[in-house]
Short mmCIF file of C-alpha atoms and ligand atoms in Angstrom, two decimals:
data_model
loop_
_atom_site.label_atom_id
_atom_site.label_comp_id
_atom_site.label_asym_id
_atom_site.label_seq_id
_atom_site.Cartn_x
_atom_site.Cartn_y
_atom_site.Cartn_z
CA MET A 2 10.48 5.79 97.42
CA ALA A 3 10.32 8.82 95.27
CA VAL A 4 10.16 9.55 91.48
CA LEU A 5 12.38 12.04 89.76
CA GLY A 6 10.86 13.66 86.77
CA ILE A 7 12.86 15.83 84.08
CA GLU A 8 11.17 18.14 81.60
CA SER A 9 13.10 19.67 78.66
CA SER A 10 10.69 20.17 75.81
CA ALA A 11 11.44 23.79 75.03
CA HIS A 12 12.80 26.82 76.93
CA THR A 13 12.36 25.34 80.47
CA PHE A 14 14.48 22.59 81.91
CA GLY A 15 12.63 21.45 85.11
CA ILE A 16 13.29 18.71 87.57
CA GLY A 17 10.55 17.50 90.03
CA ILE A 18 10.49 15.01 92.61
CA VAL A 19 7.17 13.29 93.80
CA ASP A 20 6.35 10.86 96.53
CA ARG A 21 2.97 9.02 96.27
CA GLY A 22 1.31 11.90 94.66
CA LYS A 23 3.11 14.47 96.90
CA ILE A 24 4.99 17.22 95.24
CA LEU A 25 8.20 17.68 96.87
CA ALA A 26 10.29 19.54 94.73
CA ASN A 27 9.82 21.76 91.40
CA ALA A 28 13.13 23.21 90.31
CA LYS A 29 13.31 24.84 86.73
CA ARG A 30 15.28 27.03 84.92
CA MET A 31 14.18 28.87 81.70
CA TYR A 32 16.02 29.95 78.73
CA PRO A 33 15.71 33.91 78.50
CA ILE A 34 13.65 34.45 75.36
CA SER A 35 14.55 37.65 73.16
CA GLY A 36 12.55 39.20 70.47
CA LYS A 37 14.32 37.02 68.23
CA GLY A 38 12.77 33.70 69.54
CA MET A 39 14.94 30.62 70.23
CA ILE A 40 17.32 28.87 68.46
CA PRO A 41 17.25 25.12 69.43
CA MET A 42 20.81 24.39 69.63
CA ARG A 43 21.51 27.39 71.81
CA VAL A 44 18.53 26.52 74.05
CA ALA A 45 20.10 23.08 74.54
CA ASP A 46 23.37 24.20 75.59
CA PHE A 47 21.80 26.36 78.02
CA HIS A 48 19.78 23.29 79.43
CA VAL A 49 23.26 21.33 79.59
CA ARG A 50 24.77 24.00 81.79
CA GLY A 51 21.85 24.04 84.11
CA ILE A 52 21.70 20.18 84.94
CA LYS A 53 24.09 20.04 88.17
CA GLY A 54 22.58 23.24 89.93
CA LEU A 55 18.80 21.80 89.08
CA LEU A 56 19.49 18.67 90.57
CA LYS A 57 21.09 20.09 93.73
CA SER A 58 17.85 22.48 93.89
CA ALA A 59 15.50 19.83 93.73
CA PHE A 60 17.31 17.41 96.12
CA ASP A 61 17.53 20.56 98.59
CA GLU A 62 13.95 21.22 98.13
CA SER A 63 12.69 17.96 98.75
CA GLY A 64 15.09 16.94 101.54
CA LEU A 65 15.87 13.76 99.54
CA GLY A 66 19.10 12.25 98.01
CA ILE A 67 19.73 10.23 94.95
CA LYS A 68 19.42 6.98 97.38
CA ASP A 69 15.61 7.99 97.85
CA ILE A 70 14.99 7.71 94.22
CA GLU A 71 13.16 4.72 92.80
CA SER A 72 12.50 5.69 89.20
CA VAL A 73 13.03 8.49 86.78
CA GLY A 74 10.83 9.77 84.09
CA TYR A 75 11.47 12.16 81.40
CA THR A 76 9.72 13.92 78.40
CA MET A 77 9.83 11.94 75.54
CA GLY A 78 8.05 14.45 73.33
CA PRO A 79 6.24 16.36 71.71
CA GLY A 80 8.80 19.20 71.75
CA ILE A 81 12.04 20.46 70.26
CA GLY A 82 14.66 17.98 69.35
CA PRO A 83 17.72 19.08 70.83
CA CYS A 84 16.06 20.45 73.88
CA LEU A 85 14.26 16.83 74.32
CA SER A 86 17.55 15.29 73.86
CA ILE A 87 19.14 16.64 76.69
CA GLY A 88 16.25 15.80 79.18
CA ASN A 89 16.45 11.92 77.53
CA THR A 90 20.46 11.87 78.24
CA VAL A 91 19.96 12.96 81.81
CA ALA A 92 17.36 10.27 82.58
CA LYS A 93 19.26 7.64 81.05
CA THR A 94 22.64 8.59 82.74
CA LEU A 95 20.66 8.73 86.10
CA ALA A 96 18.90 5.33 85.44
CA SER A 97 22.11 3.66 84.48
CA LYS A 98 24.14 4.91 87.19
CA TYR A 99 22.03 4.57 89.95
CA LYS A 100 20.04 1.35 88.76
CA LEU A 101 16.68 3.40 88.65
CA LYS A 102 13.45 2.38 86.50
CA ILE A 103 13.04 4.68 83.58
CA TYR A 104 9.54 5.88 82.25
CA GLN A 105 8.80 7.83 78.89
CA VAL A 106 6.31 10.73 79.48
CA ASN A 107 4.13 12.48 77.08
CA HIS A 108 4.28 16.17 77.64
CA ALA A 109 0.61 16.85 77.03
CA ILE A 110 -0.68 14.25 79.19
CA ALA A 111 1.59 15.25 82.04
CA HIS A 112 0.08 19.02 81.81
CA ILE A 113 -3.43 17.36 81.95
CA GLU A 114 -2.50 14.89 84.71
CA ILE A 115 -1.06 17.50 87.03
CA ALA A 116 -4.01 19.72 86.67
CA LYS A 117 -6.47 16.76 87.29
CA HIS A 118 -4.53 15.73 90.46
CA ILE A 119 -4.43 19.05 91.99
CA ASN A 120 -8.29 19.69 91.29
CA ARG A 121 -8.81 15.97 92.44
CA PHE A 122 -11.14 15.56 89.20
CA SER A 123 -11.34 11.86 88.18
CA ASP A 124 -12.47 12.34 84.53
CA PRO A 125 -12.55 16.04 83.15
CA LEU A 126 -12.45 17.33 79.93
CA ALA A 127 -9.27 19.02 79.29
CA LEU A 128 -8.58 22.15 77.28
CA TYR A 129 -4.59 22.31 76.87
CA VAL A 130 -3.42 25.46 75.55
CA SER A 131 0.42 26.51 75.40
CA GLY A 132 2.70 27.87 72.51
CA GLY A 133 2.99 25.05 70.32
CA ASN A 134 -0.43 23.23 71.18
CA SER A 135 -3.87 23.92 71.52
CA GLN A 136 -5.77 20.65 71.75
CA ILE A 137 -9.32 19.37 73.48
CA LEU A 138 -8.91 15.98 75.16
CA ALA A 139 -10.87 13.50 77.11
CA ILE A 140 -10.30 9.81 78.20
CA THR A 141 -12.15 7.23 76.22
CA ASN A 142 -11.66 3.54 76.63
CA GLU A 143 -12.37 2.75 72.90
CA PRO A 144 -10.52 0.99 71.34
CA PHE A 145 -8.10 1.15 74.42
CA LYS A 146 -7.93 3.50 77.26
CA HIS A 147 -6.39 6.93 75.91
CA TYR A 148 -7.07 10.66 75.59
CA ARG A 149 -9.04 11.18 72.59
CA VAL A 150 -8.58 14.53 70.98
CA TYR A 151 -11.96 15.92 70.24
CA GLY A 152 -10.89 19.24 68.88
CA GLU A 153 -7.66 20.94 68.12
CA THR A 154 -5.98 23.80 66.15
CA PHE A 155 -5.75 23.23 62.42
CA ASP A 156 -2.58 25.49 62.31
CA ILE A 157 -0.66 26.97 65.25
CA GLY A 158 -1.07 27.11 68.83
CA VAL A 159 -2.88 29.88 70.62
CA GLY A 160 0.11 30.87 72.51
CA ASN A 161 2.14 31.16 69.43
CA MET A 162 -0.30 33.16 67.81
CA LEU A 163 -0.30 35.75 70.76
CA ASP A 164 3.51 35.73 70.71
CA ASN A 165 3.89 36.57 67.10
CA PHE A 166 1.18 39.36 67.65
CA ALA A 167 3.12 40.74 70.74
CA ARG A 168 6.62 40.86 68.74
CA ALA A 169 4.66 42.60 65.82
CA ALA A 170 3.28 45.17 68.52
CA GLY A 171 6.76 45.69 69.75
CA LEU A 172 5.86 44.04 73.43
CA LYS A 173 8.22 42.61 75.66
CA PRO A 174 8.05 38.81 76.89
CA ALA A 175 6.43 36.95 78.60
CA TRP A 176 4.43 37.80 75.34
CA GLY A 177 1.15 36.30 76.73
CA SER A 178 1.06 38.44 79.74
CA SER A 179 2.24 41.57 77.89
CA VAL A 180 -0.92 41.06 75.56
CA ALA A 181 -3.22 40.78 78.62
CA LYS A 182 -1.73 43.83 80.20
CA LEU A 183 -2.10 45.79 76.86
CA ALA A 184 -5.55 44.56 76.27
CA ALA A 185 -6.74 46.06 79.75
CA GLY A 186 -9.56 48.54 78.87
CA GLY A 187 -9.71 48.07 75.11
CA LYS A 188 -12.95 48.14 73.26
CA TYR A 189 -13.82 45.38 70.90
CA LEU A 190 -13.10 45.51 66.98
CA PRO A 191 -14.80 42.90 64.84
CA MET A 192 -12.14 39.99 63.74
CA PRO A 193 -12.10 36.89 61.91
CA TYR A 194 -13.36 34.17 63.96
CA THR A 195 -12.85 30.28 62.83
CA VAL A 196 -14.36 27.22 64.61
CA LYS A 197 -15.28 24.12 62.70
CA GLY A 198 -16.92 21.83 64.78
CA MET A 199 -14.52 21.34 67.87
CA ASP A 200 -11.76 22.43 65.80
CA PHE A 201 -10.05 26.05 65.31
CA ALA A 202 -7.67 28.19 63.40
CA PHE A 203 -5.53 31.06 64.55
CA THR A 204 -3.21 32.25 61.54
CA GLY A 205 -5.95 34.25 59.76
CA LEU A 206 -6.75 35.95 63.10
CA GLN A 207 -3.11 36.67 63.48
CA THR A 208 -2.66 37.85 60.10
CA LYS A 209 -5.54 40.26 60.55
CA ALA A 210 -4.71 41.40 64.01
CA VAL A 211 -1.05 42.46 63.05
CA SER A 212 -2.67 44.35 59.92
CA MET A 213 -4.95 46.03 62.28
CA LEU A 214 -2.20 47.46 63.83
CA ARG A 215 -1.38 50.09 61.45
CA SER A 216 -4.78 52.17 61.72
CA ASN A 217 -6.11 51.13 65.43
CA SER A 218 -4.94 51.73 68.75
CA ALA A 219 -2.78 48.54 69.90
CA LYS A 220 -4.78 48.40 73.12
CA ASP A 221 -8.06 47.76 71.21
CA VAL A 222 -6.38 45.52 68.86
CA ALA A 223 -5.04 43.32 71.78
CA PHE A 224 -8.27 43.32 73.66
CA SER A 225 -10.20 42.07 70.45
CA LEU A 226 -7.55 39.56 69.73
CA GLN A 227 -7.75 38.17 73.12
CA GLU A 228 -11.30 38.13 73.31
CA THR A 229 -11.73 36.59 69.93
CA SER A 230 -9.30 33.84 70.27
CA PHE A 231 -10.42 32.76 73.79
CA SER A 232 -14.28 32.84 72.56
CA MET A 233 -13.11 30.38 70.07
CA LEU A 234 -11.58 28.28 72.57
CA CYS A 235 -14.50 28.36 74.64
CA GLU A 236 -17.05 27.79 71.97
CA ALA A 237 -15.34 24.36 70.80
CA THR A 238 -14.71 23.34 74.52
CA GLU A 239 -18.33 23.90 75.27
CA ARG A 240 -19.41 21.88 72.20
CA ALA A 241 -17.29 18.97 73.41
CA LEU A 242 -18.71 19.51 77.04
CA ALA A 243 -22.27 19.30 75.63
CA LEU A 244 -21.25 16.33 73.45
CA LEU A 245 -19.33 14.06 76.25
CA ASN A 246 -21.47 15.64 79.29
CA LYS A 247 -18.51 15.58 81.60
CA LYS A 248 -19.09 16.78 85.14
CA SER A 249 -15.53 18.78 85.30
CA VAL A 250 -13.43 20.95 83.01
CA ILE A 251 -9.77 21.78 83.32
CA VAL A 252 -7.47 24.13 81.39
CA CYS A 253 -3.85 23.52 81.43
CA GLY A 254 -0.59 24.51 79.76
CA GLY A 255 1.20 27.94 79.45
CA VAL A 256 -1.93 29.78 78.21
CA ALA A 257 -3.75 28.62 81.33
CA GLN A 258 -1.99 31.18 83.02
CA SER A 259 -4.35 33.66 81.47
CA GLN A 260 -7.11 34.94 83.98
CA ARG A 261 -9.44 36.18 81.33
CA LEU A 262 -9.64 32.77 79.71
CA ARG A 263 -10.05 31.12 83.21
CA GLU A 264 -12.84 33.44 83.58
CA MET A 265 -14.52 32.77 80.60
CA LEU A 266 -14.05 28.84 80.95
CA ALA A 267 -15.57 29.05 84.22
CA THR A 268 -18.67 30.62 82.93
CA VAL A 269 -18.95 28.02 80.10
CA ALA A 270 -18.56 25.24 82.87
CA SER A 271 -20.96 26.79 85.35
CA SER A 272 -23.69 26.85 82.73
CA HIS A 273 -23.44 23.27 82.10
CA GLY A 274 -23.19 22.32 85.80
CA ALA A 275 -19.68 21.14 85.64
CA ARG A 276 -17.06 21.98 88.12
CA PHE A 277 -13.93 23.99 86.83
CA GLY A 278 -10.39 23.95 87.90
CA PHE A 279 -6.73 24.64 86.88
CA ALA A 280 -3.18 24.10 88.61
CA PRO A 281 -1.27 27.04 90.24
CA ASP A 282 0.88 28.89 87.50
CA GLN A 283 4.19 26.86 88.45
CA TYR A 284 2.53 23.75 87.30
CA ASN A 285 0.73 25.43 84.09
CA ALA A 286 4.38 26.56 82.85
CA ASP A 287 6.43 23.65 81.97
CA ASN A 288 7.81 21.85 85.11
CA GLY A 289 9.43 18.57 86.03
CA ALA A 290 7.08 17.79 88.55
CA MET A 291 4.22 16.99 86.14
CA ILE A 292 6.64 14.59 84.67
CA ALA A 293 7.47 12.97 87.98
CA LEU A 294 3.72 12.60 88.62
CA VAL A 295 3.07 10.71 85.42
CA ALA A 296 5.94 8.47 85.75
CA GLU A 297 4.77 7.71 89.23
CA LYS A 298 1.43 6.97 88.01
CA ILE A 299 2.67 4.66 85.03
CA MET A 300 4.84 2.67 87.95
CA ALA A 301 1.97 2.43 90.20
CA SER A 302 -0.25 0.73 87.50
CA GLY A 303 2.33 -2.14 87.26
CA ALA A 304 3.51 -1.05 83.67
CA LYS A 305 6.88 -2.16 82.74
CA SER A 306 9.54 0.52 82.83
CA SER A 307 11.46 0.96 79.70
CA ARG A 308 14.96 -0.52 78.56
CA ILE A 309 17.44 2.15 78.72
CA ALA A 310 18.22 1.21 75.23
CA ASP A 311 14.72 1.69 73.91
CA CYS A 312 14.55 5.26 75.30
CA GLY A 313 14.43 8.15 72.66
CA VAL A 314 12.65 11.12 71.79
CA ARG A 315 9.77 12.05 69.55
CA GLN A 316 8.95 15.51 68.51
CA ASP A 317 5.80 14.55 67.20
CA TYR A 318 4.57 12.62 70.00
CA ARG A 319 0.99 12.84 70.12
CA ALA A 320 -1.25 12.27 73.17
CA ASP A 321 -3.92 10.23 71.67
CA SER A 322 -1.52 7.53 70.85
CA VAL A 323 -0.48 7.13 74.40
CA ARG A 324 -2.13 3.92 76.40
CA ILE A 325 -3.29 5.23 79.92
CA THR A 326 -2.29 2.18 82.38
CA TRP A 327 -3.48 3.93 85.36
FE1 LIG B 414 4.19 22.67 77.93
#
């Protein structure tokens, strides 16, 4: 029997299906982002309109029907409230109508677990980098088995920092890849660099980069911003790697699609004799398959499914508050 996963924490509504660790479907639909960003209620409305079509796509892709589904998992958080609520409602409706078990999944943990699963790593150090999040995590058993956050941003996620810079530079979405394209062939200009132990901060760097656009080539500023912010992430990750002596490192989340960040992290990992891995891009961007995968892991661990009436959303649901049962 298969597990269906629903992701709706931000601009992407995704429905994935897995069966014993095999990903059978990963249907998704993304809200078209404009230069003005996202208005949460409009994104939620967009998600509502896509539900029927996405369910059909996921079933068509997997060759399965609802009768083959045993459980449903959904993103409980973190994320944007109105968007999370749509996935929550769909999951509860399916669970109630078709008598499915229901599991609540943490979005950050799903990003880590799918990269770990695809690379077949058992206990990696994870750098989770997306629009709203930037954290360094690894599993610890003290005082209970959970992902401990060893380092994180003091202010905004590296993805939002790149997005904000890209808007100021007049680039088009997808902003992260627009910055990468602009940066090609640029030369380095000194920029603020803020790492405190295994934590880091991006707002000062963003402000400086935007102000530098006035008197420098946008190419050089984009190149320097990328090199500086990724170096900060690499320094903090390397410190965590040296502290924990992990044998593998993964990068996951939307910014894990960056070729340059992957290249830099591969160098960090190899200099410590650790393996390095990441998931294909469709699983770094938000997706339903990662939610289905974690729901299946929770189910296989023997942990109890939730009562439908207890299933809600939590915008501030932190990865380090989740007990790992698998
Ligand atoms: Fe995400």
